[in-house]
């Protein structure tokens, strides 16, 4: 058996240990008739990560968590392969699939950097805070490229790099307006020793480096959006105050197509 990289094993431990904290939000998302995205729950008609229809499409979710994005794709007509690094998160997804009488999603425990599927198996791939932030960028993007057929699309959402530059290095407290780390040195962000809430190991890159990797791997950028909190948002979501995100982008979305 091939030894998993440290960040994969650490993130598996982390998400298995706190999967119970995501059950309620997963249940709410499964019950939604229309998708919403990111920490500010932006409607799909405003932030269109999913097309209106996926009829006849084979789709993969890279880091499915509790499975709500996968079921949203299934409801749009896709044949869905849902992969997650956490067996505990998948247990929630499978339980909810039983409640909703959905038996045609393939739930798989595995690493999005190494997926046990043939080349060009999918026409659509997506990641919302799954592989998008918890996997090493070159590895998971290269794997997504391999899995997509020519012309296939990849959409992913995660933290904006500016948010990570402004996040406290020791994880103590909310994001602020002072720069806390080098923008150009973004890469692996290890939260395992965070003061406030020890976490896993994330990844992010400067915008130019994201685009350079897309080009080298073989993706064309079709669209890009920097996500802000709605004017009506209040309070704090996951260490990001709404007031901050109304002034600065807290999340980013990339729409890519395989050359």
PDB file of C-alpha atoms in Angstrom:
ATOM      1  CA  UNK A   1       0.000   0.000   0.000  1.00  0.00           C
ATOM      2  CA  UNK A   2       1.337   3.419  -0.948  1.00  0.00           C
ATOM      3  CA  UNK A   3       2.002   5.695   2.020  1.00  0.00           C
ATOM      4  CA  UNK A   4      -0.235   8.763   2.005  1.00  0.00           C
ATOM      5  CA  UNK A   5       1.362  12.214   2.200  1.00  0.00           C
ATOM      6  CA  UNK A   6       1.390  13.805   5.655  1.00  0.00           C
ATOM      7  CA  UNK A   7      -1.218  16.448   4.791  1.00  0.00           C
ATOM      8  CA  UNK A   8      -3.623  13.757   3.555  1.00  0.00           C
ATOM      9  CA  UNK A   9      -3.341  11.665   6.724  1.00  0.00           C
ATOM     10  CA  UNK A  10      -3.527  14.742   8.988  1.00  0.00           C
ATOM     11  CA  UNK A  11      -6.589  16.113   7.181  1.00  0.00           C
ATOM     12  CA  UNK A  12      -8.237  12.698   7.356  1.00  0.00           C
ATOM     13  CA  UNK A  13      -7.672  12.599  11.118  1.00  0.00           C
ATOM     14  CA  UNK A  14      -8.919  16.172  11.504  1.00  0.00           C
ATOM     15  CA  UNK A  15     -12.125  15.738   9.499  1.00  0.00           C
ATOM     16  CA  UNK A  16     -12.951  12.361  11.035  1.00  0.00           C
ATOM     17  CA  UNK A  17     -12.590  13.913  14.497  1.00  0.00           C
ATOM     18  CA  UNK A  18     -14.965  16.820  13.841  1.00  0.00           C
ATOM     19  CA  UNK A  19     -17.407  15.373  11.307  1.00  0.00           C
ATOM     20  CA  UNK A  20     -20.225  15.525  13.867  1.00  0.00           C
ATOM     21  CA  UNK A  21     -20.010  19.330  13.782  1.00  0.00           C
ATOM     22  CA  UNK A  22     -21.073  19.330  10.103  1.00  0.00           C
ATOM     23  CA  UNK A  23     -24.088  17.032  10.300  1.00  0.00           C
ATOM     24  CA  UNK A  24     -26.685  19.771  10.862  1.00  0.00           C
ATOM     25  CA  UNK A  25     -25.402  21.990   8.038  1.00  0.00           C
ATOM     26  CA  UNK A  26     -25.292  18.966   5.749  1.00  0.00           C
ATOM     27  CA  UNK A  27     -28.899  18.141   6.570  1.00  0.00           C
ATOM     28  CA  UNK A  28     -29.969  21.710   5.795  1.00  0.00           C
ATOM     29  CA  UNK A  29     -28.142  21.690   2.459  1.00  0.00           C
ATOM     30  CA  UNK A  30     -29.643  18.356   1.388  1.00  0.00           C
ATOM     31  CA  UNK A  31     -33.096  19.831   2.051  1.00  0.00           C
ATOM     32  CA  UNK A  32     -32.479  22.855  -0.185  1.00  0.00           C
ATOM     33  CA  UNK A  33     -34.187  22.903  -3.567  1.00  0.00           C
ATOM     34  CA  UNK A  34     -31.606  25.323  -4.995  1.00  0.00           C
ATOM     35  CA  UNK A  35     -27.843  25.364  -4.380  1.00  0.00           C
ATOM     36  CA  UNK A  36     -26.090  28.085  -2.406  1.00  0.00           C
ATOM     37  CA  UNK A  37     -22.338  28.522  -2.195  1.00  0.00           C
ATOM     38  CA  UNK A  38     -19.582  29.316   0.221  1.00  0.00           C
ATOM     39  CA  UNK A  39     -19.687  30.767   3.697  1.00  0.00           C
ATOM     40  CA  UNK A  40     -22.158  33.489   2.658  1.00  0.00           C
ATOM     41  CA  UNK A  41     -24.639  31.094   0.973  1.00  0.00           C
ATOM     42  CA  UNK A  42     -24.629  32.893  -2.384  1.00  0.00           C
ATOM     43  CA  UNK A  43     -27.449  31.553  -4.630  1.00  0.00           C
ATOM     44  CA  UNK A  44     -26.465  29.603  -7.716  1.00  0.00           C
ATOM     45  CA  UNK A  45     -28.181  32.119  -9.997  1.00  0.00           C
ATOM     46  CA  UNK A  46     -25.740  34.752  -8.668  1.00  0.00           C
ATOM     47  CA  UNK A  47     -22.676  32.502  -8.412  1.00  0.00           C
ATOM     48  CA  UNK A  48     -23.303  29.738 -10.974  1.00  0.00           C
ATOM     49  CA  UNK A  49     -21.012  26.893  -9.977  1.00  0.00           C
ATOM     50  CA  UNK A  50     -23.529  24.405 -11.372  1.00  0.00           C
ATOM     51  CA  UNK A  51     -25.183  24.629 -14.800  1.00  0.00           C
ATOM     52  CA  UNK A  52     -28.965  24.391 -14.943  1.00  0.00           C
ATOM     53  CA  UNK A  53     -28.734  20.863 -16.298  1.00  0.00           C
ATOM     54  CA  UNK A  54     -26.203  18.047 -16.167  1.00  0.00           C
ATOM     55  CA  UNK A  55     -28.360  15.571 -18.070  1.00  0.00           C
ATOM     56  CA  UNK A  56     -26.296  12.642 -19.312  1.00  0.00           C
ATOM     57  CA  UNK A  57     -23.085  13.998 -17.751  1.00  0.00           C
ATOM     58  CA  UNK A  58     -20.738  11.955 -15.599  1.00  0.00           C
ATOM     59  CA  UNK A  59     -19.642  14.235 -12.755  1.00  0.00           C
ATOM     60  CA  UNK A  60     -17.169  13.958  -9.881  1.00  0.00           C
ATOM     61  CA  UNK A  61     -17.043  15.872  -6.615  1.00  0.00           C
ATOM     62  CA  UNK A  62     -13.509  16.088  -5.236  1.00  0.00           C
ATOM     63  CA  UNK A  63     -13.961  16.317  -1.486  1.00  0.00           C
ATOM     64  CA  UNK A  64     -17.702  15.823  -1.101  1.00  0.00           C
ATOM     65  CA  UNK A  65     -17.990  16.082   2.689  1.00  0.00           C
ATOM     66  CA  UNK A  66     -21.616  15.454   3.647  1.00  0.00           C
ATOM     67  CA  UNK A  67     -22.538  15.092  -0.015  1.00  0.00           C
ATOM     68  CA  UNK A  68     -24.921  17.981  -0.632  1.00  0.00           C
ATOM     69  CA  UNK A  69     -23.160  19.210  -3.810  1.00  0.00           C
ATOM     70  CA  UNK A  70     -23.227  15.670  -5.159  1.00  0.00           C
ATOM     71  CA  UNK A  71     -26.966  15.382  -4.616  1.00  0.00           C
ATOM     72  CA  UNK A  72     -27.502  18.795  -6.218  1.00  0.00           C
ATOM     73  CA  UNK A  73     -25.688  17.450  -9.301  1.00  0.00           C
ATOM     74  CA  UNK A  74     -27.683  14.218  -9.213  1.00  0.00           C
ATOM     75  CA  UNK A  75     -30.914  16.229  -9.149  1.00  0.00           C
ATOM     76  CA  UNK A  76     -29.704  18.024 -12.294  1.00  0.00           C
ATOM     77  CA  UNK A  77     -29.347  14.727 -14.106  1.00  0.00           C
ATOM     78  CA  UNK A  78     -25.697  13.803 -13.535  1.00  0.00           C
ATOM     79  CA  UNK A  79     -24.225  10.367 -12.895  1.00  0.00           C
ATOM     80  CA  UNK A  80     -22.190  11.247  -9.781  1.00  0.00           C
ATOM     81  CA  UNK A  81     -18.969   9.878  -8.285  1.00  0.00           C
ATOM     82  CA  UNK A  82     -18.456  11.440  -4.839  1.00  0.00           C
ATOM     83  CA  UNK A  83     -15.035  11.174  -3.191  1.00  0.00           C
ATOM     84  CA  UNK A  84     -13.978  12.256   0.287  1.00  0.00           C
ATOM     85  CA  UNK A  85     -10.922  11.815   2.510  1.00  0.00           C
ATOM     86  CA  UNK A  86     -13.046  11.360   5.655  1.00  0.00           C
ATOM     87  CA  UNK A  87     -14.959   8.148   6.267  1.00  0.00           C
ATOM     88  CA  UNK A  88     -16.993   9.917   8.963  1.00  0.00           C
ATOM     89  CA  UNK A  89     -18.121  12.636   6.565  1.00  0.00           C
ATOM     90  CA  UNK A  90     -19.068   9.966   4.031  1.00  0.00           C
ATOM     91  CA  UNK A  91     -21.110   8.173   6.674  1.00  0.00           C
ATOM     92  CA  UNK A  92     -23.261  11.294   7.008  1.00  0.00           C
ATOM     93  CA  UNK A  93     -23.585  11.548   3.215  1.00  0.00           C
ATOM     94  CA  UNK A  94     -24.628   7.913   2.902  1.00  0.00           C
ATOM     95  CA  UNK A  95     -27.136   8.208   5.754  1.00  0.00           C
ATOM     96  CA  UNK A  96     -28.750  11.232   4.096  1.00  0.00           C
ATOM     97  CA  UNK A  97     -28.793   9.444   0.741  1.00  0.00           C
ATOM     98  CA  UNK A  98     -30.797   6.696   2.431  1.00  0.00           C
ATOM     99  CA  UNK A  99     -33.243   9.191   3.914  1.00  0.00           C
ATOM    100  CA  UNK A 100     -33.789  10.787   0.488  1.00  0.00           C
ATOM    101  CA  UNK A 101     -33.948   7.378  -1.221  1.00  0.00           C
ATOM    102  CA  UNK A 102     -31.000   8.167  -3.518  1.00  0.00           C
ATOM    103  CA  UNK A 103     -29.081   5.047  -4.483  1.00  0.00           C
ATOM    104  CA  UNK A 104     -27.301   6.096  -7.680  1.00  0.00           C
ATOM    105  CA  UNK A 105     -24.462   8.206  -6.259  1.00  0.00           C
ATOM    106  CA  UNK A 106     -21.175   6.334  -5.842  1.00  0.00           C
ATOM    107  CA  UNK A 107     -19.675   7.276  -2.459  1.00  0.00           C
ATOM    108  CA  UNK A 108     -15.927   6.632  -2.279  1.00  0.00           C
ATOM    109  CA  UNK A 109     -13.431   6.991   0.566  1.00  0.00           C
ATOM    110  CA  UNK A 110     -10.210   8.248  -0.979  1.00  0.00           C
ATOM    111  CA  UNK A 111      -7.658  10.931  -1.705  1.00  0.00           C
ATOM    112  CA  UNK A 112      -8.493  13.491  -4.421  1.00  0.00           C
ATOM    113  CA  UNK A 113      -4.814  13.603  -5.391  1.00  0.00           C
ATOM    114  CA  UNK A 114      -5.041   9.930  -6.461  1.00  0.00           C
ATOM    115  CA  UNK A 115      -8.434   8.811  -7.728  1.00  0.00           C
ATOM    116  CA  UNK A 116      -9.114   5.224  -8.755  1.00  0.00           C
ATOM    117  CA  UNK A 117     -10.842   6.065 -12.030  1.00  0.00           C
ATOM    118  CA  UNK A 118      -9.699   5.861 -15.646  1.00  0.00           C
ATOM    119  CA  UNK A 119      -8.443   8.783 -17.702  1.00  0.00           C
ATOM    120  CA  UNK A 120     -11.143  10.967 -19.286  1.00  0.00           C
ATOM    121  CA  UNK A 121     -13.899   9.408 -17.148  1.00  0.00           C
ATOM    122  CA  UNK A 122     -15.814  12.628 -16.441  1.00  0.00           C
ATOM    123  CA  UNK A 123     -17.211  15.661 -18.183  1.00  0.00           C
ATOM    124  CA  UNK A 124     -17.636  17.810 -15.076  1.00  0.00           C
ATOM    125  CA  UNK A 125     -15.692  18.133 -11.803  1.00  0.00           C
ATOM    126  CA  UNK A 126     -16.340  20.362  -8.818  1.00  0.00           C
ATOM    127  CA  UNK A 127     -14.873  21.158  -5.421  1.00  0.00           C
ATOM    128  CA  UNK A 128     -16.302  23.494  -2.802  1.00  0.00           C
ATOM    129  CA  UNK A 129     -13.880  23.660   0.123  1.00  0.00           C
ATOM    130  CA  UNK A 130     -12.799  20.075  -0.559  1.00  0.00           C
ATOM    131  CA  UNK A 131      -9.770  19.360  -2.692  1.00  0.00           C
ATOM    132  CA  UNK A 132      -9.871  23.089  -3.489  1.00  0.00           C
ATOM    133  CA  UNK A 133      -8.175  23.913  -0.177  1.00  0.00           C
ATOM    134  CA  UNK A 134      -7.199  20.626   1.509  1.00  0.00           C
ATOM    135  CA  UNK A 135      -5.106  19.095  -1.306  1.00  0.00           C
ATOM    136  CA  UNK A 136      -1.748  20.147  -2.725  1.00  0.00           C
ATOM    137  CA  UNK A 137      -2.681  22.282  -5.757  1.00  0.00           C
ATOM    138  CA  UNK A 138      -0.465  20.780  -8.456  1.00  0.00           C
ATOM    139  CA  UNK A 139      -1.306  17.218  -7.424  1.00  0.00           C
ATOM    140  CA  UNK A 140      -5.074  17.556  -7.288  1.00  0.00           C
ATOM    141  CA  UNK A 141      -5.337  19.799 -10.353  1.00  0.00           C
ATOM    142  CA  UNK A 142      -3.206  17.366 -12.360  1.00  0.00           C
ATOM    143  CA  UNK A 143      -5.441  14.520 -11.220  1.00  0.00           C
ATOM    144  CA  UNK A 144      -8.600  16.462 -12.086  1.00  0.00           C
ATOM    145  CA  UNK A 145      -7.144  17.164 -15.532  1.00  0.00           C
ATOM    146  CA  UNK A 146      -6.442  13.453 -16.031  1.00  0.00           C
ATOM    147  CA  UNK A 147      -9.965  12.504 -14.985  1.00  0.00           C
ATOM    148  CA  UNK A 148     -11.688  14.969 -17.324  1.00  0.00           C
ATOM    149  CA  UNK A 149     -12.255  14.320 -20.985  1.00  0.00           C
ATOM    150  CA  UNK A 150     -10.989  16.999 -23.448  1.00  0.00           C
ATOM    151  CA  UNK A 151     -13.247  20.011 -23.096  1.00  0.00           C
ATOM    152  CA  UNK A 152     -14.409  18.893 -19.652  1.00  0.00           C
ATOM    153  CA  UNK A 153     -15.002  21.533 -16.995  1.00  0.00           C
ATOM    154  CA  UNK A 154     -13.624  21.998 -13.497  1.00  0.00           C
ATOM    155  CA  UNK A 155     -15.177  24.489 -11.057  1.00  0.00           C
ATOM    156  CA  UNK A 156     -13.790  25.110  -7.587  1.00  0.00           C
ATOM    157  CA  UNK A 157     -14.383  27.474  -4.668  1.00  0.00           C
ATOM    158  CA  UNK A 158     -12.163  28.175  -1.685  1.00  0.00           C
ATOM    159  CA  UNK A 159     -10.587  30.901   0.388  1.00  0.00           C
ATOM    160  CA  UNK A 160      -9.309  33.958  -1.434  1.00  0.00           C
ATOM    161  CA  UNK A 161      -5.521  34.338  -1.017  1.00  0.00           C
ATOM    162  CA  UNK A 162      -6.004  37.823   0.435  1.00  0.00           C
ATOM    163  CA  UNK A 163      -8.063  36.311   3.250  1.00  0.00           C
ATOM    164  CA  UNK A 164      -5.225  33.943   4.055  1.00  0.00           C
ATOM    165  CA  UNK A 165      -2.662  36.757   4.023  1.00  0.00           C
ATOM    166  CA  UNK A 166      -4.796  38.629   6.572  1.00  0.00           C
ATOM    167  CA  UNK A 167      -5.552  35.616   8.797  1.00  0.00           C
ATOM    168  CA  UNK A 168      -3.626  35.428  12.100  1.00  0.00           C
ATOM    169  CA  UNK A 169      -0.645  33.117  11.678  1.00  0.00           C
ATOM    170  CA  UNK A 170      -1.328  31.381  14.988  1.00  0.00           C
ATOM    171  CA  UNK A 171      -5.041  31.013  14.264  1.00  0.00           C
ATOM    172  CA  UNK A 172      -5.951  33.169  17.257  1.00  0.00           C
ATOM    173  CA  UNK A 173      -8.935  35.371  16.487  1.00  0.00           C
ATOM    174  CA  UNK A 174     -10.727  36.674  13.423  1.00  0.00           C
ATOM    175  CA  UNK A 175      -9.296  37.929  10.184  1.00  0.00           C
ATOM    176  CA  UNK A 176      -8.282  41.601  10.225  1.00  0.00           C
ATOM    177  CA  UNK A 177      -7.074  44.403   7.990  1.00  0.00           C
ATOM    178  CA  UNK A 178      -3.358  43.996   8.754  1.00  0.00           C
ATOM    179  CA  UNK A 179      -1.172  41.724   6.633  1.00  0.00           C
ATOM    180  CA  UNK A 180      -0.021  38.710   8.649  1.00  0.00           C
ATOM    181  CA  UNK A 181       2.071  36.677   6.195  1.00  0.00           C
ATOM    182  CA  UNK A 182       3.829  37.022   2.856  1.00  0.00           C
ATOM    183  CA  UNK A 183       1.514  36.920  -0.153  1.00  0.00           C
ATOM    184  CA  UNK A 184       4.228  35.506  -2.389  1.00  0.00           C
ATOM    185  CA  UNK A 185       5.091  32.758   0.097  1.00  0.00           C
ATOM    186  CA  UNK A 186       1.578  31.329   0.220  1.00  0.00           C
ATOM    187  CA  UNK A 187       1.508  27.565  -0.202  1.00  0.00           C
ATOM    188  CA  UNK A 188       1.013  25.132   2.661  1.00  0.00           C
ATOM    189  CA  UNK A 189      -0.898  26.609   5.617  1.00  0.00           C
ATOM    190  CA  UNK A 190      -0.517  24.348   8.638  1.00  0.00           C
ATOM    191  CA  UNK A 191      -3.203  24.986  11.281  1.00  0.00           C
ATOM    192  CA  UNK A 192      -2.428  21.945  13.446  1.00  0.00           C
ATOM    193  CA  UNK A 193      -0.892  24.154  16.159  1.00  0.00           C
ATOM    194  CA  UNK A 194      -3.467  26.961  15.925  1.00  0.00           C
ATOM    195  CA  UNK A 195      -4.191  28.558  19.287  1.00  0.00           C
ATOM    196  CA  UNK A 196      -7.957  29.028  19.008  1.00  0.00           C
ATOM    197  CA  UNK A 197      -8.990  25.937  17.048  1.00  0.00           C
ATOM    198  CA  UNK A 198      -6.311  23.481  15.898  1.00  0.00           C
ATOM    199  CA  UNK A 199      -7.145  22.434  12.353  1.00  0.00           C
ATOM    200  CA  UNK A 200      -5.739  20.613   9.378  1.00  0.00           C
ATOM    201  CA  UNK A 201      -3.359  21.575   6.590  1.00  0.00           C
ATOM    202  CA  UNK A 202      -4.665  23.880   3.871  1.00  0.00           C
ATOM    203  CA  UNK A 203      -3.175  25.215   0.638  1.00  0.00           C
ATOM    204  CA  UNK A 204      -3.481  28.462  -1.264  1.00  0.00           C
ATOM    205  CA  UNK A 205      -1.471  30.359  -3.873  1.00  0.00           C
ATOM    206  CA  UNK A 206      -0.980  33.880  -5.218  1.00  0.00           C
ATOM    207  CA  UNK A 207      -3.317  34.529  -8.159  1.00  0.00           C
ATOM    208  CA  UNK A 208      -0.500  34.565 -10.691  1.00  0.00           C
ATOM    209  CA  UNK A 209       0.745  31.209  -9.426  1.00  0.00           C
ATOM    210  CA  UNK A 210      -2.733  29.692  -9.717  1.00  0.00           C
ATOM    211  CA  UNK A 211      -2.873  30.785 -13.366  1.00  0.00           C
ATOM    212  CA  UNK A 212       0.649  29.538 -14.079  1.00  0.00           C
ATOM    213  CA  UNK A 213      -0.253  26.097 -12.767  1.00  0.00           C
ATOM    214  CA  UNK A 214      -3.459  25.986 -14.786  1.00  0.00           C
ATOM    215  CA  UNK A 215      -1.472  26.722 -17.943  1.00  0.00           C
ATOM    216  CA  UNK A 216       1.244  24.177 -17.215  1.00  0.00           C
ATOM    217  CA  UNK A 217      -1.279  21.432 -16.414  1.00  0.00           C
ATOM    218  CA  UNK A 218      -3.464  22.142 -19.457  1.00  0.00           C
ATOM    219  CA  UNK A 219      -6.476  24.140 -18.286  1.00  0.00           C
ATOM    220  CA  UNK A 220      -7.944  27.266 -19.845  1.00  0.00           C
ATOM    221  CA  UNK A 221      -9.536  29.784 -17.492  1.00  0.00           C
ATOM    222  CA  UNK A 222     -13.118  30.456 -18.601  1.00  0.00           C
ATOM    223  CA  UNK A 223     -14.091  32.707 -15.702  1.00  0.00           C
ATOM    224  CA  UNK A 224     -13.015  33.865 -12.264  1.00  0.00           C
ATOM    225  CA  UNK A 225     -14.899  35.606  -9.476  1.00  0.00           C
ATOM    226  CA  UNK A 226     -13.832  37.137  -6.191  1.00  0.00           C
ATOM    227  CA  UNK A 227     -16.625  36.587  -3.694  1.00  0.00           C
ATOM    228  CA  UNK A 228     -17.759  39.180  -1.172  1.00  0.00           C
ATOM    229  CA  UNK A 229     -20.358  39.013   1.570  1.00  0.00           C
ATOM    230  CA  UNK A 230     -23.813  40.334   0.593  1.00  0.00           C
ATOM    231  CA  UNK A 231     -24.740  43.785   1.856  1.00  0.00           C
ATOM    232  CA  UNK A 232     -27.324  42.149   4.115  1.00  0.00           C
ATOM    233  CA  UNK A 233     -24.790  39.821   5.794  1.00  0.00           C
ATOM    234  CA  UNK A 234     -23.944  40.362   9.456  1.00  0.00           C
ATOM    235  CA  UNK A 235     -21.850  38.596  12.074  1.00  0.00           C
ATOM    236  CA  UNK A 236     -18.863  36.354  11.508  1.00  0.00           C
ATOM    237  CA  UNK A 237     -18.584  33.198   9.441  1.00  0.00           C
ATOM    238  CA  UNK A 238     -15.612  30.929  10.099  1.00  0.00           C
ATOM    239  CA  UNK A 239     -13.340  33.707  11.449  1.00  0.00           C
ATOM    240  CA  UNK A 240     -14.336  36.160   8.688  1.00  0.00           C
ATOM    241  CA  UNK A 241     -16.511  39.120   9.770  1.00  0.00           C
ATOM    242  CA  UNK A 242     -19.162  40.170   7.271  1.00  0.00           C
ATOM    243  CA  UNK A 243     -17.890  43.753   7.433  1.00  0.00           C
ATOM    244  CA  UNK A 244     -14.453  42.568   6.304  1.00  0.00           C
ATOM    245  CA  UNK A 245     -15.836  40.556   3.408  1.00  0.00           C
ATOM    246  CA  UNK A 246     -18.018  43.443   2.265  1.00  0.00           C
ATOM    247  CA  UNK A 247     -14.777  45.350   1.647  1.00  0.00           C
ATOM    248  CA  UNK A 248     -12.392  42.550   0.634  1.00  0.00           C
ATOM    249  CA  UNK A 249     -12.828  39.196  -1.132  1.00  0.00           C
ATOM    250  CA  UNK A 250     -13.106  36.285   1.288  1.00  0.00           C
ATOM    251  CA  UNK A 251     -13.520  33.559  -1.353  1.00  0.00           C
ATOM    252  CA  UNK A 252     -12.652  32.855  -4.964  1.00  0.00           C
ATOM    253  CA  UNK A 253     -14.198  30.718  -7.697  1.00  0.00           C
ATOM    254  CA  UNK A 254     -12.395  29.422 -10.788  1.00  0.00           C
ATOM    255  CA  UNK A 255     -14.150  28.049 -13.878  1.00  0.00           C
ATOM    256  CA  UNK A 256     -11.684  25.978 -15.934  1.00  0.00           C
ATOM    257  CA  UNK A 257     -11.860  23.882 -19.091  1.00  0.00           C
ATOM    258  CA  UNK A 258      -9.494  21.092 -20.066  1.00  0.00           C
ATOM    259  CA  UNK A 259      -7.668  21.858 -23.294  1.00  0.00           C
TER     260      UNK A 259
END
